[in-house]
mmCIF file of C-alpha atoms in Angstrom:
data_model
loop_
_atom_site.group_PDB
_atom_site.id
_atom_site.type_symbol
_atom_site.label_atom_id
_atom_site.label_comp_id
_atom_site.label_asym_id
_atom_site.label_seq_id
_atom_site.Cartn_x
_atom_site.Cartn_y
_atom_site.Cartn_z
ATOM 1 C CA UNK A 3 -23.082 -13.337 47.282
ATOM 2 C CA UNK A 4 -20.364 -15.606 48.686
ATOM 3 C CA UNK A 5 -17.594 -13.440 47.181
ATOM 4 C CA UNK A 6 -16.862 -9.234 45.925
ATOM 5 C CA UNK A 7 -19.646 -7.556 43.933
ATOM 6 C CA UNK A 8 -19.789 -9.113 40.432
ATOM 7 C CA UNK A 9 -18.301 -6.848 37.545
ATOM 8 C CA UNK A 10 -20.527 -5.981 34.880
ATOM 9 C CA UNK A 11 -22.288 -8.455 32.306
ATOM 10 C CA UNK A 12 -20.096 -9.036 29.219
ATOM 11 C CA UNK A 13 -21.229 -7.596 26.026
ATOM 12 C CA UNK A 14 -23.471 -9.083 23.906
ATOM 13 C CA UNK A 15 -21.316 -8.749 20.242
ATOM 14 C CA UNK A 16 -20.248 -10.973 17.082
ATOM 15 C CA UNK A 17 -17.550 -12.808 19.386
ATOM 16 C CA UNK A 18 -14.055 -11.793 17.286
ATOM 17 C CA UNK A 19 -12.986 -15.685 16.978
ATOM 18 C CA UNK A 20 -9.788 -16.426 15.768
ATOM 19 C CA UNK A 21 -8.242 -19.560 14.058
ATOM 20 C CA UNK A 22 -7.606 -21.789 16.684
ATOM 21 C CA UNK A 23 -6.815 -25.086 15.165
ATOM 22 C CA UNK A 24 -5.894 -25.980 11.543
ATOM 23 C CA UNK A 25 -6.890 -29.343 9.371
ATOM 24 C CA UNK A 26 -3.986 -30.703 7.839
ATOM 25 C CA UNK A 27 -4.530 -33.156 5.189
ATOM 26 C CA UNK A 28 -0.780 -34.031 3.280
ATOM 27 C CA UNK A 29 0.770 -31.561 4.522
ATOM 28 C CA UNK A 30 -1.773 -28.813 2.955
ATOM 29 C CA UNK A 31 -4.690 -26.461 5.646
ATOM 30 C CA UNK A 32 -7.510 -27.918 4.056
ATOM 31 C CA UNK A 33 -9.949 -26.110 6.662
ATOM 32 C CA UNK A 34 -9.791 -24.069 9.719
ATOM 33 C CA UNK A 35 -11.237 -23.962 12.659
ATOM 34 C CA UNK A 36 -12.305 -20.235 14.652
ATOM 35 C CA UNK A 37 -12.512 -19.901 17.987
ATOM 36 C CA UNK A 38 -11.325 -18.320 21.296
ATOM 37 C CA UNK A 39 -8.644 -19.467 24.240
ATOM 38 C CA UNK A 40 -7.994 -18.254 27.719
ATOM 39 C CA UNK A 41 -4.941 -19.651 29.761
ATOM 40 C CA UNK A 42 -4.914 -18.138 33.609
ATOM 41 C CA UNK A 43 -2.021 -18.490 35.565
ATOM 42 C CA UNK A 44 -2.486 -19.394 39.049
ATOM 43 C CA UNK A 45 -2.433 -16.257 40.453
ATOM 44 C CA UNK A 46 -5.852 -15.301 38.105
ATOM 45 C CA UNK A 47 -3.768 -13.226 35.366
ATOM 46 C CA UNK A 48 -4.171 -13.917 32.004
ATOM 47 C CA UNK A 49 -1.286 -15.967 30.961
ATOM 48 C CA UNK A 50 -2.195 -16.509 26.935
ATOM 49 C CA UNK A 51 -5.491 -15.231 24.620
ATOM 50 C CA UNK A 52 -6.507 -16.205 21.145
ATOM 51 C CA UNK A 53 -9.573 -14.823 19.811
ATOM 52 C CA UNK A 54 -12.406 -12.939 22.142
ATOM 53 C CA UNK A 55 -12.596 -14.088 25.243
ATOM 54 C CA UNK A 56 -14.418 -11.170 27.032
ATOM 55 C CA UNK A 57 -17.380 -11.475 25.068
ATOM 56 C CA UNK A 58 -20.525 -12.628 25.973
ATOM 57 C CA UNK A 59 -21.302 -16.488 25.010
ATOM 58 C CA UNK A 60 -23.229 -19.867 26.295
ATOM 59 C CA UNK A 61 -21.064 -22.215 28.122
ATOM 60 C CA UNK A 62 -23.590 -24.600 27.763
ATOM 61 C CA UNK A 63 -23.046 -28.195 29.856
ATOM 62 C CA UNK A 64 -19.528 -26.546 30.740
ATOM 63 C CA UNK A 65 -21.410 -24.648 33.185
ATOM 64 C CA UNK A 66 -22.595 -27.730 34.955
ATOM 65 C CA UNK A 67 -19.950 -27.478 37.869
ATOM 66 C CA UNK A 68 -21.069 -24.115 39.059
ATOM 67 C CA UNK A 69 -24.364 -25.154 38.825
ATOM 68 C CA UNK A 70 -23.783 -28.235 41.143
ATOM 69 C CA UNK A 71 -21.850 -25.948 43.831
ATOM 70 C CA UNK A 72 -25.138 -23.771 43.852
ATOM 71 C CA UNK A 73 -26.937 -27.148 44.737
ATOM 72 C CA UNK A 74 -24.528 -28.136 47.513
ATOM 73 C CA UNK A 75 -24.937 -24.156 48.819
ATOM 74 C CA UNK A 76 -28.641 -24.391 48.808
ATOM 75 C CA UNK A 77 -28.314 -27.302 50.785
ATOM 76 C CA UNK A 78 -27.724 -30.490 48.230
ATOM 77 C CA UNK A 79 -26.671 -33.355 50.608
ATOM 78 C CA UNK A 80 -24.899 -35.381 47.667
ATOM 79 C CA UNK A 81 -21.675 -36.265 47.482
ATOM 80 C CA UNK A 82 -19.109 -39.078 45.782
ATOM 81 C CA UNK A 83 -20.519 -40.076 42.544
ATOM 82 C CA UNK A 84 -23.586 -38.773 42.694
ATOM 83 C CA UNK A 85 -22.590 -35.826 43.368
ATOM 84 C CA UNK A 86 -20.320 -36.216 40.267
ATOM 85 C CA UNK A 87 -23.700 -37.005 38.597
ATOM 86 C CA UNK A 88 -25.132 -33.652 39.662
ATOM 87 C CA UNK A 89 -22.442 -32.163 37.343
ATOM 88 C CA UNK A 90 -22.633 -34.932 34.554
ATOM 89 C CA UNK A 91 -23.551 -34.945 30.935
ATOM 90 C CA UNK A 92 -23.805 -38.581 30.844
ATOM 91 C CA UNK A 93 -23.602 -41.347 28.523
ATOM 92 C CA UNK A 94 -26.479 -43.245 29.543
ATOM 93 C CA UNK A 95 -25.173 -46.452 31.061
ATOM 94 C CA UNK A 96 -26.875 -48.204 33.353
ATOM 95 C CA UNK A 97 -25.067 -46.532 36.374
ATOM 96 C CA UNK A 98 -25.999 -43.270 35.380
ATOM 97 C CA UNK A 99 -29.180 -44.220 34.927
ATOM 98 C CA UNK A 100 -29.601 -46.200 38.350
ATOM 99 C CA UNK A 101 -27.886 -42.922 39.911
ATOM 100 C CA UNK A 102 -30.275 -40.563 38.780
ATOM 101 C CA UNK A 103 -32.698 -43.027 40.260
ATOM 102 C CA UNK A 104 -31.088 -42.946 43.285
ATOM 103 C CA UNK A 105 -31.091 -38.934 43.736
ATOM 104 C CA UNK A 106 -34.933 -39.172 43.148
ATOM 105 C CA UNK A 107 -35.282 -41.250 45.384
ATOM 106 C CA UNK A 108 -33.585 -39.780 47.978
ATOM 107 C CA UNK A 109 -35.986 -36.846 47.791
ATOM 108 C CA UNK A 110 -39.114 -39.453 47.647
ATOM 109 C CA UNK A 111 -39.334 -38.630 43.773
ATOM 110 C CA UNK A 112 -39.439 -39.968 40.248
ATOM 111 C CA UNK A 113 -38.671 -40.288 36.618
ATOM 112 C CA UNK A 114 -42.056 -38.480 36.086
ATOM 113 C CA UNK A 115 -41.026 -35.773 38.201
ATOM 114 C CA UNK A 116 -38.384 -34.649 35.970
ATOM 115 C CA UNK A 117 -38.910 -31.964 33.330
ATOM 116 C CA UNK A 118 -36.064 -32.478 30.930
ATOM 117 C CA UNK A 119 -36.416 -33.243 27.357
ATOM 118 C CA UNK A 120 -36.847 -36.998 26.483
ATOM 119 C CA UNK A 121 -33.764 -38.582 24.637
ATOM 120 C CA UNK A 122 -31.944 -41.378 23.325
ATOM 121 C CA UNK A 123 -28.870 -42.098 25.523
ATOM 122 C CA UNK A 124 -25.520 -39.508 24.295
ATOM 123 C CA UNK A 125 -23.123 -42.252 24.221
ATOM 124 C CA UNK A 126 -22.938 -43.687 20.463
ATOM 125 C CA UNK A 127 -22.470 -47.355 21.721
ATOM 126 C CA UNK A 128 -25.588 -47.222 24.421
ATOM 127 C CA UNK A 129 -27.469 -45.686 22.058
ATOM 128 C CA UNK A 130 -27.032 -48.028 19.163
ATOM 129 C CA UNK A 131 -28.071 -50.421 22.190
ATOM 130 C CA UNK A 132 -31.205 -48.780 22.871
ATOM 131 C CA UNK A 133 -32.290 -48.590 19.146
ATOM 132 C CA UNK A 134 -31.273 -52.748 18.458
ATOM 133 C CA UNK A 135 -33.360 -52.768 21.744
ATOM 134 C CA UNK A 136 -36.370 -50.862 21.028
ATOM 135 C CA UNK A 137 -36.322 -48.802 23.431
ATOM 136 C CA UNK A 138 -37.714 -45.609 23.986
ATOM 137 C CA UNK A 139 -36.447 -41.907 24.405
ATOM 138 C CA UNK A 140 -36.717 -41.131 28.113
ATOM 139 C CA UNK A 141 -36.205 -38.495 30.561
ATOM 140 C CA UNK A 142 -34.021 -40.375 32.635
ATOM 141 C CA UNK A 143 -31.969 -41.260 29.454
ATOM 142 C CA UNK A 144 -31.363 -37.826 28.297
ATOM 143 C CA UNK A 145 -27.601 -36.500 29.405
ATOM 144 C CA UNK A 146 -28.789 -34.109 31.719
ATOM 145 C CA UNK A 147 -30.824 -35.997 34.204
ATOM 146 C CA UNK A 148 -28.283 -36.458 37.251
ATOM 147 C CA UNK A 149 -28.914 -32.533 37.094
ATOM 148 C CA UNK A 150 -32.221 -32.328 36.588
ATOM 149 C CA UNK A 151 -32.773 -34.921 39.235
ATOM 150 C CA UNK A 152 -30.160 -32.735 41.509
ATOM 151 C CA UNK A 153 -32.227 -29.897 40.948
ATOM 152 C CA UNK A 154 -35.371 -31.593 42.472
ATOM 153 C CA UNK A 155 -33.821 -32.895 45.272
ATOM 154 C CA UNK A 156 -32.755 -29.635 46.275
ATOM 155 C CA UNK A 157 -35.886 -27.839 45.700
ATOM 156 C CA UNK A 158 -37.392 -30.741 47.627
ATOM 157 C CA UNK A 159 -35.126 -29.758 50.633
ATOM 158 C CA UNK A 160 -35.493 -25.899 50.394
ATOM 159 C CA UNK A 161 -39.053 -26.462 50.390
ATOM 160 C CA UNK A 162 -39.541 -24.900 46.667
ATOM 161 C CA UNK A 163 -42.090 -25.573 44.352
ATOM 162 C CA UNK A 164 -41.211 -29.019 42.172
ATOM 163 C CA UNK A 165 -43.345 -28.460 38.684
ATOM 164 C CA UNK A 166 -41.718 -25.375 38.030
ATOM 165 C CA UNK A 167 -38.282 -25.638 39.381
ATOM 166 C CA UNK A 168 -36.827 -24.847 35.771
ATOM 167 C CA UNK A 169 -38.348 -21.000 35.754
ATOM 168 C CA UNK A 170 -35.595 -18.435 35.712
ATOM 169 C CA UNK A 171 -37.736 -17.073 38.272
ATOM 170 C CA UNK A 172 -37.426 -20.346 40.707
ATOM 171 C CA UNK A 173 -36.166 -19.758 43.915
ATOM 172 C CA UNK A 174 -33.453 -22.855 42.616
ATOM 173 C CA UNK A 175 -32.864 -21.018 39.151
ATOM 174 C CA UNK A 176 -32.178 -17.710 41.390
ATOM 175 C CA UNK A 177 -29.516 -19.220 43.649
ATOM 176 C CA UNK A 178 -27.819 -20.917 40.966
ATOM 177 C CA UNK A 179 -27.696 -17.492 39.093
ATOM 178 C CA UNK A 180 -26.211 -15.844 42.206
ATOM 179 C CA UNK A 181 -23.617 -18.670 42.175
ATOM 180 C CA UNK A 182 -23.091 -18.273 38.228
ATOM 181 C CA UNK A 183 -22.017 -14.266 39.101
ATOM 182 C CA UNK A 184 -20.385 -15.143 42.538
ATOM 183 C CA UNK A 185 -17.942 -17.471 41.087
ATOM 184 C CA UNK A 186 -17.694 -16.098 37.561
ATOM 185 C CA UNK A 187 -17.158 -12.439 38.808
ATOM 186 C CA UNK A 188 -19.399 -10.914 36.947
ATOM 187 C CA UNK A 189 -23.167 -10.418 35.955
ATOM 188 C CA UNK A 190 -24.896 -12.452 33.669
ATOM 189 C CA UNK A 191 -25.139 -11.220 30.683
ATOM 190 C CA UNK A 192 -28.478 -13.080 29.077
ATOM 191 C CA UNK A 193 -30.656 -15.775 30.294
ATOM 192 C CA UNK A 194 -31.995 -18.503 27.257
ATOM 193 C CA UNK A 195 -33.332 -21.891 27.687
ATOM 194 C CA UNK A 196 -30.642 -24.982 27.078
ATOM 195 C CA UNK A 197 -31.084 -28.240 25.143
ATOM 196 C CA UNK A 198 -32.287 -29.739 28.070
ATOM 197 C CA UNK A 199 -34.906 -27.128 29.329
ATOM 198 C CA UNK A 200 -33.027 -25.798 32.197
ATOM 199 C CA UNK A 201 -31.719 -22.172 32.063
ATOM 200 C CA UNK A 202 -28.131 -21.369 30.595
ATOM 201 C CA UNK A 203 -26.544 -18.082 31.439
ATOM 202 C CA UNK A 204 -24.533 -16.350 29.014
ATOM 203 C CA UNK A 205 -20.600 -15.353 30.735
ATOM 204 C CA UNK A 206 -17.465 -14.610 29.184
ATOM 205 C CA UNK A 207 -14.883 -17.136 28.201
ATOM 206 C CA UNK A 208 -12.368 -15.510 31.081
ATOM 207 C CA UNK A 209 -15.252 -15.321 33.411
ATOM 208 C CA UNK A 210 -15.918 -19.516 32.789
ATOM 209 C CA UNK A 211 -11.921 -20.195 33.160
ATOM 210 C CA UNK A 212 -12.121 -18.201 36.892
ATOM 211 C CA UNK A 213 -15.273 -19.956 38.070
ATOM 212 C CA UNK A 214 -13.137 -23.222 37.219
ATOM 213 C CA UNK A 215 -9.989 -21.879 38.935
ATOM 214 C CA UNK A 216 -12.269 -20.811 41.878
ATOM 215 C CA UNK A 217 -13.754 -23.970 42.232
ATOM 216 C CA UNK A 218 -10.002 -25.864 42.114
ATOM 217 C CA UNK A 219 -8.880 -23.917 45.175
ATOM 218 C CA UNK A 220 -11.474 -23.435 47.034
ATOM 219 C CA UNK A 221 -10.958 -24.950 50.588
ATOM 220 C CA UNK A 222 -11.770 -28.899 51.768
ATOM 221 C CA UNK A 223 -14.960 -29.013 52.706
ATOM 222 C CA UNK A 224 -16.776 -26.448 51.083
ATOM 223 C CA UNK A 225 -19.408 -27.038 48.491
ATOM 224 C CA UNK A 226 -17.049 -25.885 45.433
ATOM 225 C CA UNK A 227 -14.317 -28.282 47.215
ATOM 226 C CA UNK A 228 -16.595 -31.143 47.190
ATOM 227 C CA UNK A 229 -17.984 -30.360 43.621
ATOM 228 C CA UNK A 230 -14.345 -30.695 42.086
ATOM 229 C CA UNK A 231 -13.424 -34.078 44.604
ATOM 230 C CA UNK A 232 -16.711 -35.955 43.725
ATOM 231 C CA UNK A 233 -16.020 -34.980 39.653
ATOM 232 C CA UNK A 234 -12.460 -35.972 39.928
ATOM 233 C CA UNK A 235 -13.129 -39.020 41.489
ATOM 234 C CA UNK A 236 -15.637 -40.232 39.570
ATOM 235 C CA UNK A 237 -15.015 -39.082 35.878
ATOM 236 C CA UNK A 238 -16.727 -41.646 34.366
ATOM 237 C CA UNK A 239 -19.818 -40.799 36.300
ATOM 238 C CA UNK A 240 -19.677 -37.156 34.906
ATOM 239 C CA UNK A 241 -19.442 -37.936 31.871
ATOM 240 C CA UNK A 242 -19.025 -41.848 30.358
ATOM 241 C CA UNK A 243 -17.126 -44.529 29.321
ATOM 242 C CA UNK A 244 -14.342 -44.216 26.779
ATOM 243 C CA UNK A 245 -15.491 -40.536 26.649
ATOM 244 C CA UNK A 246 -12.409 -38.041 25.953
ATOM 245 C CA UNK A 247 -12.677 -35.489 29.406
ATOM 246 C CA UNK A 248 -12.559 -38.267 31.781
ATOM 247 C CA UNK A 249 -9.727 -39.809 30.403
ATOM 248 C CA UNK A 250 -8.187 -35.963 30.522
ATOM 249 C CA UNK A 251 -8.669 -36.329 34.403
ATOM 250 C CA UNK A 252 -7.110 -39.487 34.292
ATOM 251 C CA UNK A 253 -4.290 -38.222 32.265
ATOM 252 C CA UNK A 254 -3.744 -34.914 34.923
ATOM 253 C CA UNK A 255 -3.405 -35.721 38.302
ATOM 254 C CA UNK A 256 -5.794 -33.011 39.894
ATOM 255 C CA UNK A 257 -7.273 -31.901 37.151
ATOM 256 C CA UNK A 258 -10.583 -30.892 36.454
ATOM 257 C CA UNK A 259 -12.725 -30.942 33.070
ATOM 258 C CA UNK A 260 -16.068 -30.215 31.736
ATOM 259 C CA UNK A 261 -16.805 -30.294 28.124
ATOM 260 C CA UNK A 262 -20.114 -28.722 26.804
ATOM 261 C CA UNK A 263 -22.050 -28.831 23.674
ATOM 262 C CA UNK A 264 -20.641 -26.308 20.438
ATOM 263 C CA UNK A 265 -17.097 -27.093 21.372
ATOM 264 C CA UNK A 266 -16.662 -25.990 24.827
ATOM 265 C CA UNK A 267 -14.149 -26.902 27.621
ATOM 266 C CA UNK A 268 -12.994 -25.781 30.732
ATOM 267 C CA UNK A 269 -10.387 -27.143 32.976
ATOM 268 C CA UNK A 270 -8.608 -26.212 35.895
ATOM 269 C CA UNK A 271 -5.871 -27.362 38.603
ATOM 270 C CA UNK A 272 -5.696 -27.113 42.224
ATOM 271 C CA UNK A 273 -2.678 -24.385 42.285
ATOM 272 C CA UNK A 274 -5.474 -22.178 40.010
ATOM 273 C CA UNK A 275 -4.323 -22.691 36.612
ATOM 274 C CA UNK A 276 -7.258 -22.800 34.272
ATOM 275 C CA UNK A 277 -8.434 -22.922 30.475
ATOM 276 C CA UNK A 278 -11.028 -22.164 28.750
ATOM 277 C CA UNK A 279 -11.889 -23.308 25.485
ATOM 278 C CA UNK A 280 -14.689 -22.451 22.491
ATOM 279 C CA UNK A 281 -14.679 -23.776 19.213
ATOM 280 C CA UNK A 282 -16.565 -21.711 17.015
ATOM 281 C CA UNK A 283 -17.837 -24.225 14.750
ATOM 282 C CA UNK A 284 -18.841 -26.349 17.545
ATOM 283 C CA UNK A 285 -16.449 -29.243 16.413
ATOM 284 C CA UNK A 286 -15.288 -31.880 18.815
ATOM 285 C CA UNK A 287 -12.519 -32.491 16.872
ATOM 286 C CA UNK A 288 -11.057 -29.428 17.278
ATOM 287 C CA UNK A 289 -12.031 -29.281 20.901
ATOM 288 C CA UNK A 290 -10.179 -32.139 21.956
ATOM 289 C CA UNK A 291 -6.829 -30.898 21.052
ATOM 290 C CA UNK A 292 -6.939 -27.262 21.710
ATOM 291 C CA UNK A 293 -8.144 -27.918 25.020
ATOM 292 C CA UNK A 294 -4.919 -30.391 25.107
ATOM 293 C CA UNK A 295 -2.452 -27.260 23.904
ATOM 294 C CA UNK A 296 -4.181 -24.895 25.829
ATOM 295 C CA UNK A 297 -3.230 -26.846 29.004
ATOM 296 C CA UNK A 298 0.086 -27.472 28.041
ATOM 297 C CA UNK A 299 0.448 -23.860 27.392
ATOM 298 C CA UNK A 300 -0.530 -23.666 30.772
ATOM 299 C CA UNK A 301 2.744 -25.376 31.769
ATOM 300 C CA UNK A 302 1.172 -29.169 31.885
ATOM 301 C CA UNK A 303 3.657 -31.570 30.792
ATOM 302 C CA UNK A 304 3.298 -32.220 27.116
ATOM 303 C CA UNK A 305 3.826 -35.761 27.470
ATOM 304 C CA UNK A 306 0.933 -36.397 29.645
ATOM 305 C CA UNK A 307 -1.400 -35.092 26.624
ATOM 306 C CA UNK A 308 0.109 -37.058 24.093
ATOM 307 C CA UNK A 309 -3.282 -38.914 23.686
ATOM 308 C CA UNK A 310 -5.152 -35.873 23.027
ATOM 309 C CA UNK A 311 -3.534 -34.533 19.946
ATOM 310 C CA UNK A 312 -6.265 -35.323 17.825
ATOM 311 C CA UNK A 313 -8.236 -38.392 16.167
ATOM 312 C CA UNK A 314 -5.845 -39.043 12.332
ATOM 313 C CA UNK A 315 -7.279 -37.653 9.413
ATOM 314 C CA UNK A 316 -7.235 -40.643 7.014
ATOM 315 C CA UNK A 317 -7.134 -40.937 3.442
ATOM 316 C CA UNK A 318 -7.276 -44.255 2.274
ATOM 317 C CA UNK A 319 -7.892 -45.651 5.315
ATOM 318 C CA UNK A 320 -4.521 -44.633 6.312
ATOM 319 C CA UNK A 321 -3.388 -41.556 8.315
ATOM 320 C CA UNK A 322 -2.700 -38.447 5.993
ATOM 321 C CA UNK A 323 -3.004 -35.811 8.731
ATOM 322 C CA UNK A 324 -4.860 -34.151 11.468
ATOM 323 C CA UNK A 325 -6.521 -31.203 13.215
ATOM 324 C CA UNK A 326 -3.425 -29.189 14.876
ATOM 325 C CA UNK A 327 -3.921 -26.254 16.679
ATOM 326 C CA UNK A 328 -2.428 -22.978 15.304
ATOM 327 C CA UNK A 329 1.423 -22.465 16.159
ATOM 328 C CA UNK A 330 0.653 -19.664 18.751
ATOM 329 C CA UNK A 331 -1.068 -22.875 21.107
ATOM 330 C CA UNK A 332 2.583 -24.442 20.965
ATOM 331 C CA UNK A 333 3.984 -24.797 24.546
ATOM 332 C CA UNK A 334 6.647 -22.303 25.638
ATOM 333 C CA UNK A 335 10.206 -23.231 25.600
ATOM 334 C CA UNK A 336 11.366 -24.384 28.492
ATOM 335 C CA UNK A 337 14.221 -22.040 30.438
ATOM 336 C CA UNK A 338 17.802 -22.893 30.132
ATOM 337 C CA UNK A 339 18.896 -25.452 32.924
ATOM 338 C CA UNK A 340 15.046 -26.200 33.868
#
């Protein structure tokens, strides 16, 4: 362990979600949205909770950044973009394609080395492409491969077995669980398989937000540091074009975001601040905007998040409301004379 003795695992319970985010169509909640928020100050307290954010849950692709500082710690020689890669749940462009190449290559490898699932590229637009195209699912295609491909490269280097590098029991799988409770701060909880065949750890919402807040201030130079640089730098390489938590980076100076599959985010600043978001429903369209609230209840300016309200509900073909998070998300008032 890089850090203190992990606490224990979170419990495994019904997670006691609260409404987070509320679907306004003419001016009447037509639906609701569950879920659970964290906001940490920057000195790790817990500055704002909605919902259940001790229990235990699946961070799913959110979880990618911790994963790619246990890379770098194992010895992962990456950096820059495909670095950012490592941490990516692409879109399946062309670059993220030719950059998983390029990590595979690197460790004298290829596409039919990797053991993720075959897919159609995520991004709607490339894969419309594909299909007009003919094209077939591949490895390579599938969101997760700058991973995947990270993950062979480093077993390649530690001198680990390559056909099962996705066993819990993997030498690779290990070190990235020791990472997971290192940075986290506590023990995993529960060990499943994820969409894409690697293994996904089951944390605590609070436990997510502090691995993001310890990866923001960690020092220049060290593998967390150069996780969160490469990511920053290259947001369209971790996740795509057009694609809502890269322009959130954009939008933040220093900020860094993940988004995961079943409405997850996690975001954090340099100065420690971090949020954590789960949606229980899984529904990006609440995601987007109480990620955007839960930052600014984190003291980000409002005004920089203006573009994240929320995609118009339209009746019509006209706008007749929106998803709003729940008045509790509004930002603080500021003090007199600030």
């Amino acid at each position: 362990m890089h850090g203190s003795s992990p606490a224990d695992a979170p419990v495994v319970r019904e997670p006691l979600h609260a409404p987070v985010a509320h679907l306004l169509r003419g001016g009447v909640v037509e639906g609701v949205h569950h879920g659970s928020v964290v906001v940490l100050g920057a000195d790790g307290e817990v500055l704002f909770q909605l919902g259940d954010i001790e229990a235990a849950f699946y961070p799913r692709s959110a979880l990618k950044p911790v994963q790619a500082v246990a890379m770098v710690r194992a010895g992962l020689p990456l950096d820059g973009e495909l670095l950012s890669l490592a941490a990516a749940s692409h879109s399946g462009e062309e670059r993220h394609l030719a950059g998983a190449r390029r990590i595979l290559e690197r460790a004298g490898l290829t596409e039919d080395d990797l053991r993720n699932v075959p897919d159609m590229p995520f991004g709607p637009a490339v894969r419309d492409a594909w299909v007009r195209e003919g094209r077939p699912p591949s490895r390579l295609a599938q969101n997760c491969s700058g991973k995947h491909a990270a993950m062979l490269h480093t077993a390649r280097l530690g001198g680990w077995s390559l056909d099962d590098y996705l066993d819990p029991a993997h030498p690779l799988q290990q070190a990235i669980a020791e990472t997971v409770e290192d940075l986290t701060g506590q023990r995993i909880a529960r060990v499943t398989v994820d969409g894409c065949g690697a293994p996904l750890f089951a944390v605590s919402l609070h436990g997510l937000a502090r691995a993001a807040a310890r990866i923001t201030t960690a020092p220049p130079g060290t593998p967390e540091a150069r996780v969160a640089d490469a990511m920053r730098e290259h947001a369209e390489m971790a996740s795509g074009a057009g694609r809502d938590v890269a322009a959130l980076m954009r939008a933040v100076p220093g900020l860094l975001a993940k988004d995961g599959f079943e409405g997850v985010e996690v975001a954090a600043l340099p100065d420690g601040r971090a949020i954590a978001v789960k949606i229980a429903d899984g529904a990006a369209r609440a995601r987007v905007p109480v990620a955007a609230a839960a930052l600014a209840r984190a003291g980000i300016d409002p005004a920089l998040l203006t573009e994240f309200a929320g995609e118009p509900l339209l009746g019509g073909g006209a706008p007749v409301g929106r998803v709003r998070p729940v008045r509790a998300l509004d930002p603080l008032p500021l003090p007199a004379g600030a």
